[in-house]
Amino acid sequence: MQIGSTPHDDRTGVSAPSGLCAQARGASGGQLQPEIWMQEGVKRVEQALTRLLCAEDDGGIELMAAMRYATLGGGKRTRALLCLAAGALADTPAHILDDVGAAIEMMHACTLVHDDLPAMDDDVLRRGLPTVHVKFGEATAILVGDALQAHAFLTLANLDASRDNHIALVRELAQAVSAKGAAGGQAMDLALVGKYVELDRIVAMHRMKSGALVRASVRMGALCAIAEDAAPAMLYCALDHYSACFGLALQVVNDILDATADAATLGKVPGKDAAAQKPTCASIMGLQEARQFALDLLREAGEAIAPLGPRAERLAQMLHQANAYLFKHAPCA
């Protein structure tokens, strides 16, 4: 598929969604039903991950088994769903979006496996299960992260897409985990332990450590079909503003829940930030101010994509889901 080869709308420069988008509409043909397209999207990405991380005999070394353990059968697949939602703006073929979403989830799993290591955040639970280094050993966990990163890029390289697509997508994912993205954010996170810092530094760290991959997830969904230099200026500007607000809001919510939720809700040991003397938005602002900050960010994200109209409906529904999650698990005091 050639970048920019889909028919463009006169107002936004992106084509009208179809396929699963149409199937997910209610009987009245009106609003998209989020529980339908999200469940279907998670299922399709899970199937892509199962196919791409083939359970072949690895001679008893357990590397692929550990990779599958780290990646399959858990998580909300938020980043993959953001990719699928942005892809609906451009009517990107489902089979391409599925594999791009799978590549993003592999990279996300890579960052989690490495972050959980004793030398990093030293977590023993992830998604309610023992972390990879606890179950398979620290050395295997390091290799799992390395291999998942490689498989993510291999997946993008093998897409049924043009050379320009490959370059744009690989560049976007690489930037998200570079020294200016997740790796740099994790380094900053470690450097801030035990220190008093201004809120601006915490926000900057969050935008790198977790926000960069959220931004890439949104952009990659659109880049599958519409090159940035061929799109109206407002399109990627709106998507970047949306993802910056959404990504930061997700991390603020995580900060709040680490301080207030139980292990069953979190899927990991609560209270880790305070125990490790990590400065967070919640510890600096206070829980109620941090909660309002997250709500304000989600509202701002919605305002950012409002000019895109109904084509951004799935992206808007991701915000509604995040709002509902916050109200359910971190209600007002």
CSV table of C-alpha atoms in Angstrom, one decimal:
chain,number,residue,atom,x,y,z
A,1,MET,CA,0.0,0.0,0.0
A,2,GLN,CA,1.4,3.4,-0.9
A,3,ILE,CA,1.4,6.2,1.6
A,4,GLY,CA,-1.3,8.7,0.9
A,5,SER,CA,-3.0,6.3,-1.6
A,6,THR,CA,-6.4,6.3,0.1
A,7,PRO,CA,-9.1,8.8,-1.0
A,8,HIS,CA,-9.0,12.0,1.1
A,9,ASP,CA,-11.8,13.9,2.7
A,10,ASP,CA,-12.1,17.5,1.6
A,11,ARG,CA,-12.0,18.8,5.2
A,12,THR,CA,-9.5,16.7,7.0
A,13,GLY,CA,-7.5,15.0,4.3
A,14,VAL,CA,-8.3,11.6,5.7
A,15,SER,CA,-10.6,9.0,4.3
A,16,ALA,CA,-13.8,7.9,5.9
A,17,PRO,CA,-13.6,4.8,8.1
A,18,SER,CA,-15.1,1.5,7.0
A,19,GLY,CA,-14.9,-2.2,7.7
A,20,LEU,CA,-14.8,-3.0,11.4
A,21,CYS,CA,-15.8,0.7,12.0
A,22,ALA,CA,-19.1,0.1,10.2
A,23,GLN,CA,-19.6,-3.3,12.0
A,24,ALA,CA,-19.1,-1.7,15.3
A,25,ARG,CA,-22.0,0.8,14.9
A,26,GLY,CA,-25.3,0.2,16.6
A,27,ALA,CA,-28.5,-0.9,14.9
A,28,SER,CA,-29.3,2.8,14.3
A,29,GLY,CA,-26.1,3.3,12.4
A,30,GLY,CA,-25.2,6.0,14.9
A,31,GLN,CA,-22.4,6.1,17.5
A,32,LEU,CA,-19.7,3.5,17.5
A,33,GLN,CA,-20.1,0.9,20.2
A,34,PRO,CA,-16.7,0.9,22.1
A,35,GLU,CA,-17.1,-2.5,23.7
A,36,ILE,CA,-17.4,-4.1,20.3
A,37,TRP,CA,-14.5,-2.5,18.4
A,38,MET,CA,-12.2,-2.6,21.4
A,39,GLN,CA,-12.9,-6.2,22.2
A,40,GLU,CA,-12.4,-7.1,18.6
A,41,GLY,CA,-9.3,-5.0,18.4
A,42,VAL,CA,-7.7,-6.7,21.4
A,43,LYS,CA,-8.6,-10.1,20.0
A,44,ARG,CA,-7.0,-9.3,16.6
A,45,VAL,CA,-3.8,-8.0,18.1
A,46,GLU,CA,-3.6,-11.0,20.5
A,47,GLN,CA,-3.9,-13.3,17.5
A,48,ALA,CA,-1.2,-11.3,15.6
A,49,LEU,CA,1.1,-11.6,18.6
A,50,THR,CA,0.5,-15.3,18.9
A,51,ARG,CA,1.3,-15.8,15.2
A,52,LEU,CA,4.4,-13.5,15.3
A,53,LEU,CA,5.8,-15.0,18.4
A,54,CYS,CA,5.7,-18.5,17.2
A,55,ALA,CA,5.8,-21.2,19.9
A,56,GLU,CA,8.4,-23.3,18.1
A,57,ASP,CA,10.9,-25.7,19.8
A,58,ASP,CA,13.8,-23.6,21.0
A,59,GLY,CA,16.0,-26.4,22.2
A,60,GLY,CA,15.0,-26.1,25.8
A,61,ILE,CA,16.4,-22.6,26.3
A,62,GLU,CA,12.9,-21.2,27.0
A,63,LEU,CA,13.6,-17.8,25.4
A,64,MET,CA,10.6,-17.8,23.1
A,65,ALA,CA,8.5,-19.2,26.0
A,66,ALA,CA,9.6,-16.3,28.2
A,67,MET,CA,8.9,-13.8,25.4
A,68,ARG,CA,5.4,-15.2,25.0
A,69,TYR,CA,4.9,-15.1,28.8
A,70,ALA,CA,5.9,-11.5,28.8
A,71,THR,CA,3.6,-10.5,25.9
A,72,LEU,CA,0.6,-12.7,25.6
A,73,GLY,CA,-2.6,-13.1,27.6
A,74,GLY,CA,-2.5,-9.9,29.7
A,75,GLY,CA,-2.7,-6.2,29.7
A,76,LYS,CA,-5.4,-3.7,28.4
A,77,ARG,CA,-3.6,-3.3,25.0
A,78,THR,CA,-4.1,0.5,25.3
A,79,ARG,CA,-1.3,1.3,23.0
A,80,ALA,CA,-2.4,-1.1,20.3
A,81,LEU,CA,-6.0,0.2,20.6
A,82,LEU,CA,-4.7,3.7,20.2
A,83,CYS,CA,-3.0,2.6,17.0
A,84,LEU,CA,-6.2,1.0,15.7
A,85,ALA,CA,-8.2,4.1,16.7
A,86,ALA,CA,-5.9,6.4,14.8
A,87,GLY,CA,-5.8,4.0,11.9
A,88,ALA,CA,-9.6,4.4,11.5
A,89,LEU,CA,-8.9,8.0,10.6
A,90,ALA,CA,-7.2,6.8,7.4
A,91,ASP,CA,-9.1,3.6,6.7
A,92,THR,CA,-5.9,1.6,7.1
A,93,PRO,CA,-6.3,-2.1,6.2
A,94,ALA,CA,-7.0,-4.2,9.3
A,95,HIS,CA,-4.2,-6.7,8.7
A,96,ILE,CA,-1.6,-3.9,8.6
A,97,LEU,CA,-2.9,-2.3,11.8
A,98,ASP,CA,-3.0,-5.7,13.6
A,99,ASP,CA,0.7,-6.2,13.0
A,100,VAL,CA,1.6,-2.6,13.8
A,101,GLY,CA,-0.3,-2.9,17.0
A,102,ALA,CA,1.4,-6.2,17.8
A,103,ALA,CA,4.8,-4.6,17.2
A,104,ILE,CA,3.9,-1.7,19.5
A,105,GLU,CA,2.8,-4.2,22.2
A,106,MET,CA,6.1,-6.2,21.8
A,107,MET,CA,8.0,-2.9,22.4
A,108,HIS,CA,5.9,-2.1,25.4
A,109,ALA,CA,6.5,-5.5,26.8
A,110,CYS,CA,10.2,-5.0,26.3
A,111,THR,CA,10.2,-1.8,28.3
A,112,LEU,CA,8.2,-3.5,31.1
A,113,VAL,CA,10.4,-6.5,31.3
A,114,HIS,CA,13.5,-4.3,31.6
A,115,ASP,CA,11.8,-1.8,34.0
A,116,ASP,CA,10.9,-4.7,36.3
A,117,LEU,CA,14.5,-5.9,36.7
A,118,PRO,CA,16.2,-5.6,40.1
A,119,ALA,CA,18.6,-3.0,38.8
A,120,MET,CA,15.7,-0.9,37.7
A,121,ASP,CA,12.3,-0.8,39.5
A,122,ASP,CA,12.7,-4.2,41.1
A,123,ASP,CA,9.1,-5.4,40.7
A,124,VAL,CA,8.1,-9.0,41.4
A,125,LEU,CA,4.5,-8.8,40.0
A,126,ARG,CA,3.2,-7.7,36.6
A,127,ARG,CA,-0.4,-8.1,35.6
A,128,GLY,CA,-1.0,-10.3,38.7
A,129,LEU,CA,1.8,-12.8,37.7
A,130,PRO,CA,5.5,-13.1,38.7
A,131,THR,CA,7.6,-10.8,36.6
A,132,VAL,CA,9.8,-12.4,33.9
A,133,HIS,CA,13.0,-12.2,35.9
A,134,VAL,CA,11.3,-13.9,38.9
A,135,LYS,CA,9.9,-16.7,36.7
A,136,PHE,CA,12.8,-17.2,34.3
A,137,GLY,CA,15.8,-15.6,35.8
A,138,GLU,CA,17.4,-12.2,35.4
A,139,ALA,CA,19.6,-13.1,32.5
A,140,THR,CA,16.7,-14.5,30.5
A,141,ALA,CA,14.6,-11.4,31.3
A,142,ILE,CA,17.4,-9.2,29.8
A,143,LEU,CA,17.4,-11.3,26.6
A,144,VAL,CA,13.6,-11.3,26.4
A,145,GLY,CA,13.6,-7.5,26.3
A,146,ASP,CA,16.3,-7.5,23.7
A,147,ALA,CA,14.6,-10.1,21.5
A,148,LEU,CA,11.1,-8.4,21.8
A,149,GLN,CA,12.6,-5.2,20.6
A,150,ALA,CA,14.2,-6.9,17.6
A,151,HIS,CA,11.0,-8.8,16.8
A,152,ALA,CA,9.0,-5.5,17.0
A,153,PHE,CA,11.2,-4.0,14.3
A,154,LEU,CA,11.2,-7.2,12.2
A,155,THR,CA,7.4,-7.1,12.3
A,156,LEU,CA,7.4,-3.6,10.9
A,157,ALA,CA,10.0,-4.5,8.3
A,158,ASN,CA,7.8,-7.4,7.1
A,159,LEU,CA,4.6,-5.4,6.7
A,160,ASP,CA,2.7,-5.6,3.4
A,161,ALA,CA,3.5,-2.0,2.8
A,162,SER,CA,5.7,0.4,0.8
A,163,ARG,CA,9.3,1.3,1.5
A,164,ASP,CA,8.2,4.7,2.7
A,165,ASN,CA,5.7,3.1,5.2
A,166,HIS,CA,8.5,0.9,6.6
A,167,ILE,CA,10.9,3.8,7.1
A,168,ALA,CA,8.3,6.1,8.7
A,169,LEU,CA,7.0,3.4,11.1
A,170,VAL,CA,10.5,2.1,12.1
A,171,ARG,CA,11.7,5.7,12.7
A,172,GLU,CA,8.7,6.5,14.8
A,173,LEU,CA,9.0,3.4,17.0
A,174,ALA,CA,12.8,3.8,17.4
A,175,GLN,CA,12.4,7.4,18.5
A,176,ALA,CA,9.8,6.3,21.1
A,177,VAL,CA,12.3,4.1,22.9
A,178,SER,CA,15.5,6.1,22.3
A,179,ALA,CA,17.5,8.3,24.7
A,180,LYS,CA,14.9,11.0,24.0
A,181,GLY,CA,12.1,8.5,24.7
A,182,ALA,CA,11.5,5.5,27.0
A,183,ALA,CA,15.2,4.8,27.7
A,184,GLY,CA,16.0,8.4,28.6
A,185,GLY,CA,12.8,8.6,30.7
A,186,GLN,CA,13.8,5.5,32.7
A,187,ALA,CA,17.3,7.0,33.2
A,188,MET,CA,15.7,10.2,34.5
A,189,ASP,CA,13.4,8.2,36.7
A,190,LEU,CA,16.3,6.4,38.4
A,191,ALA,CA,18.2,9.7,38.8
A,192,LEU,CA,15.4,11.4,40.6
A,193,VAL,CA,15.0,8.7,43.3
A,194,GLY,CA,15.2,10.2,46.8
A,195,LYS,CA,15.3,13.8,45.5
A,196,TYR,CA,12.9,16.7,45.7
A,197,VAL,CA,12.2,18.0,42.3
A,198,GLU,CA,9.8,20.4,40.7
A,199,LEU,CA,6.6,19.1,39.0
A,200,ASP,CA,7.9,20.2,35.6
A,201,ARG,CA,10.7,17.6,35.8
A,202,ILE,CA,8.4,14.8,36.7
A,203,VAL,CA,6.1,15.7,33.8
A,204,ALA,CA,9.1,15.8,31.5
A,205,MET,CA,10.2,12.4,32.7
A,206,HIS,CA,6.7,10.9,32.2
A,207,ARG,CA,6.5,12.3,28.7
A,208,MET,CA,9.6,10.4,27.9
A,209,LYS,CA,9.3,7.2,29.9
A,210,SER,CA,5.7,6.3,29.0
A,211,GLY,CA,4.3,9.2,26.9
A,212,ALA,CA,6.7,8.7,24.0
A,213,LEU,CA,5.4,5.3,23.2
A,214,VAL,CA,1.8,6.5,23.5
A,215,ARG,CA,2.6,9.3,21.0
A,216,ALA,CA,4.2,6.8,18.7
A,217,SER,CA,1.2,4.4,18.9
A,218,VAL,CA,-1.2,7.2,17.7
A,219,ARG,CA,1.1,8.5,15.0
A,220,MET,CA,1.9,5.0,13.7
A,221,GLY,CA,-1.8,4.2,13.2
A,222,ALA,CA,-2.1,7.3,10.9
A,223,LEU,CA,1.3,6.9,9.3
A,224,CYS,CA,0.3,3.5,8.0
A,225,ALA,CA,-1.7,5.3,5.3
A,226,ILE,CA,-1.0,9.1,5.4
A,227,ALA,CA,2.6,10.4,5.3
A,228,GLU,CA,3.1,13.4,7.6
A,229,ASP,CA,4.3,15.6,4.8
A,230,ALA,CA,1.3,14.8,2.7
A,231,ALA,CA,-1.3,15.4,5.4
A,232,PRO,CA,-3.0,18.7,6.3
A,233,ALA,CA,-0.9,20.4,9.0
A,234,MET,CA,-3.8,20.2,11.5
A,235,LEU,CA,-4.0,16.4,11.4
A,236,TYR,CA,-0.7,15.4,13.1
A,237,CYS,CA,-0.8,18.6,15.2
A,238,ALA,CA,-4.1,17.4,16.6
A,239,LEU,CA,-2.9,13.8,17.1
A,240,ASP,CA,0.3,14.9,18.8
A,241,HIS,CA,-1.6,17.2,21.2
A,242,TYR,CA,-4.0,14.4,21.9
A,243,SER,CA,-1.4,11.8,22.6
A,244,ALA,CA,0.7,14.2,24.7
A,245,CYS,CA,-2.2,14.8,27.0
A,246,PHE,CA,-3.5,11.2,27.0
A,247,GLY,CA,-0.1,9.7,27.7
A,248,LEU,CA,0.6,12.0,30.6
A,249,ALA,CA,-2.9,11.4,32.0
A,250,LEU,CA,-2.3,7.7,32.0
A,251,GLN,CA,0.9,8.0,34.0
A,252,VAL,CA,-0.7,10.4,36.5
A,253,VAL,CA,-3.5,7.9,37.0
A,254,ASN,CA,-0.8,5.2,37.6
A,255,ASP,CA,0.9,7.4,40.2
A,256,ILE,CA,-2.5,7.8,42.0
A,257,LEU,CA,-3.3,4.1,41.9
A,258,ASP,CA,0.1,3.1,43.1
A,259,ALA,CA,-0.6,5.2,46.2
A,260,THR,CA,-4.3,4.1,46.7
A,261,ALA,CA,-5.1,0.8,45.0
A,262,ASP,CA,-4.6,-2.8,46.0
A,263,ALA,CA,-2.6,-5.4,44.3
A,264,ALA,CA,-5.7,-6.9,42.7
A,265,THR,CA,-6.5,-3.6,40.9
A,266,LEU,CA,-2.9,-2.8,40.0
A,267,GLY,CA,-1.7,-6.3,39.1
A,268,LYS,CA,1.5,-5.5,40.8
A,269,VAL,CA,2.7,-4.6,44.3
A,270,PRO,CA,1.2,-1.2,45.4
A,271,GLY,CA,3.1,1.5,47.2
A,272,LYS,CA,6.3,0.9,45.3
A,273,ASP,CA,6.8,4.6,44.5
A,274,ALA,CA,6.7,5.7,48.1
A,275,ALA,CA,8.8,2.8,49.3
A,276,ALA,CA,11.5,3.6,46.7
A,277,GLN,CA,11.3,7.4,47.5
A,278,LYS,CA,10.3,8.2,43.9
A,279,PRO,CA,8.8,11.7,43.4
A,280,THR,CA,5.6,11.4,41.4
A,281,CYS,CA,2.8,13.7,40.3
A,282,ALA,CA,0.7,12.3,43.2
A,283,SER,CA,3.3,12.9,45.8
A,284,ILE,CA,4.1,16.4,44.7
A,285,MET,CA,0.6,17.6,44.0
A,286,GLY,CA,-1.4,15.6,46.4
A,287,LEU,CA,-3.9,12.9,45.4
A,288,GLN,CA,-6.9,15.2,44.7
A,289,GLU,CA,-5.0,17.7,42.7
A,290,ALA,CA,-3.3,14.9,40.7
A,291,ARG,CA,-6.7,13.4,40.0
A,292,GLN,CA,-8.0,16.8,38.8
A,293,PHE,CA,-4.8,17.2,36.7
A,294,ALA,CA,-5.5,13.8,35.0
A,295,LEU,CA,-9.1,14.8,34.3
A,296,ASP,CA,-8.0,18.2,32.9
A,297,LEU,CA,-5.5,16.4,30.6
A,298,LEU,CA,-8.2,14.0,29.3
A,299,ARG,CA,-10.5,16.9,28.6
A,300,GLU,CA,-7.7,18.7,26.8
A,301,ALA,CA,-7.0,15.6,24.7
A,302,GLY,CA,-10.6,15.5,23.6
A,303,GLU,CA,-10.5,19.2,22.6
A,304,ALA,CA,-7.4,18.5,20.6
A,305,ILE,CA,-9.2,16.0,18.3
A,306,ALA,CA,-12.5,17.8,18.1
A,307,PRO,CA,-11.6,19.5,14.8
A,308,LEU,CA,-11.2,16.0,13.3
A,309,GLY,CA,-14.9,15.3,13.7
A,310,PRO,CA,-16.5,11.9,13.7
A,311,ARG,CA,-13.5,10.2,12.2
A,312,ALA,CA,-11.8,10.6,15.5
A,313,GLU,CA,-14.6,8.9,17.4
A,314,ARG,CA,-12.6,5.9,18.4
A,315,LEU,CA,-9.8,8.1,19.8
A,316,ALA,CA,-12.5,10.0,21.8
A,317,GLN,CA,-13.9,6.7,23.1
A,318,MET,CA,-10.4,5.9,24.4
A,319,LEU,CA,-10.6,9.0,26.5
A,320,HIS,CA,-14.1,8.1,27.8
A,321,GLN,CA,-12.7,4.7,28.9
A,322,ALA,CA,-9.8,6.3,30.7
A,323,ASN,CA,-12.2,8.7,32.5
A,324,ALA,CA,-14.4,5.8,33.5
A,325,TYR,CA,-11.4,3.8,34.8
A,326,LEU,CA,-10.3,6.8,36.9
A,327,PHE,CA,-13.7,7.4,38.4
A,328,LYS,CA,-14.0,3.7,39.2
A,329,HIS,CA,-10.6,3.1,40.8
A,330,ALA,CA,-9.7,6.6,42.1
A,331,PRO,CA,-13.0,8.2,43.2
A,332,CYS,CA,-13.1,11.6,44.9
A,333,ALA,CA,-12.1,11.5,48.6
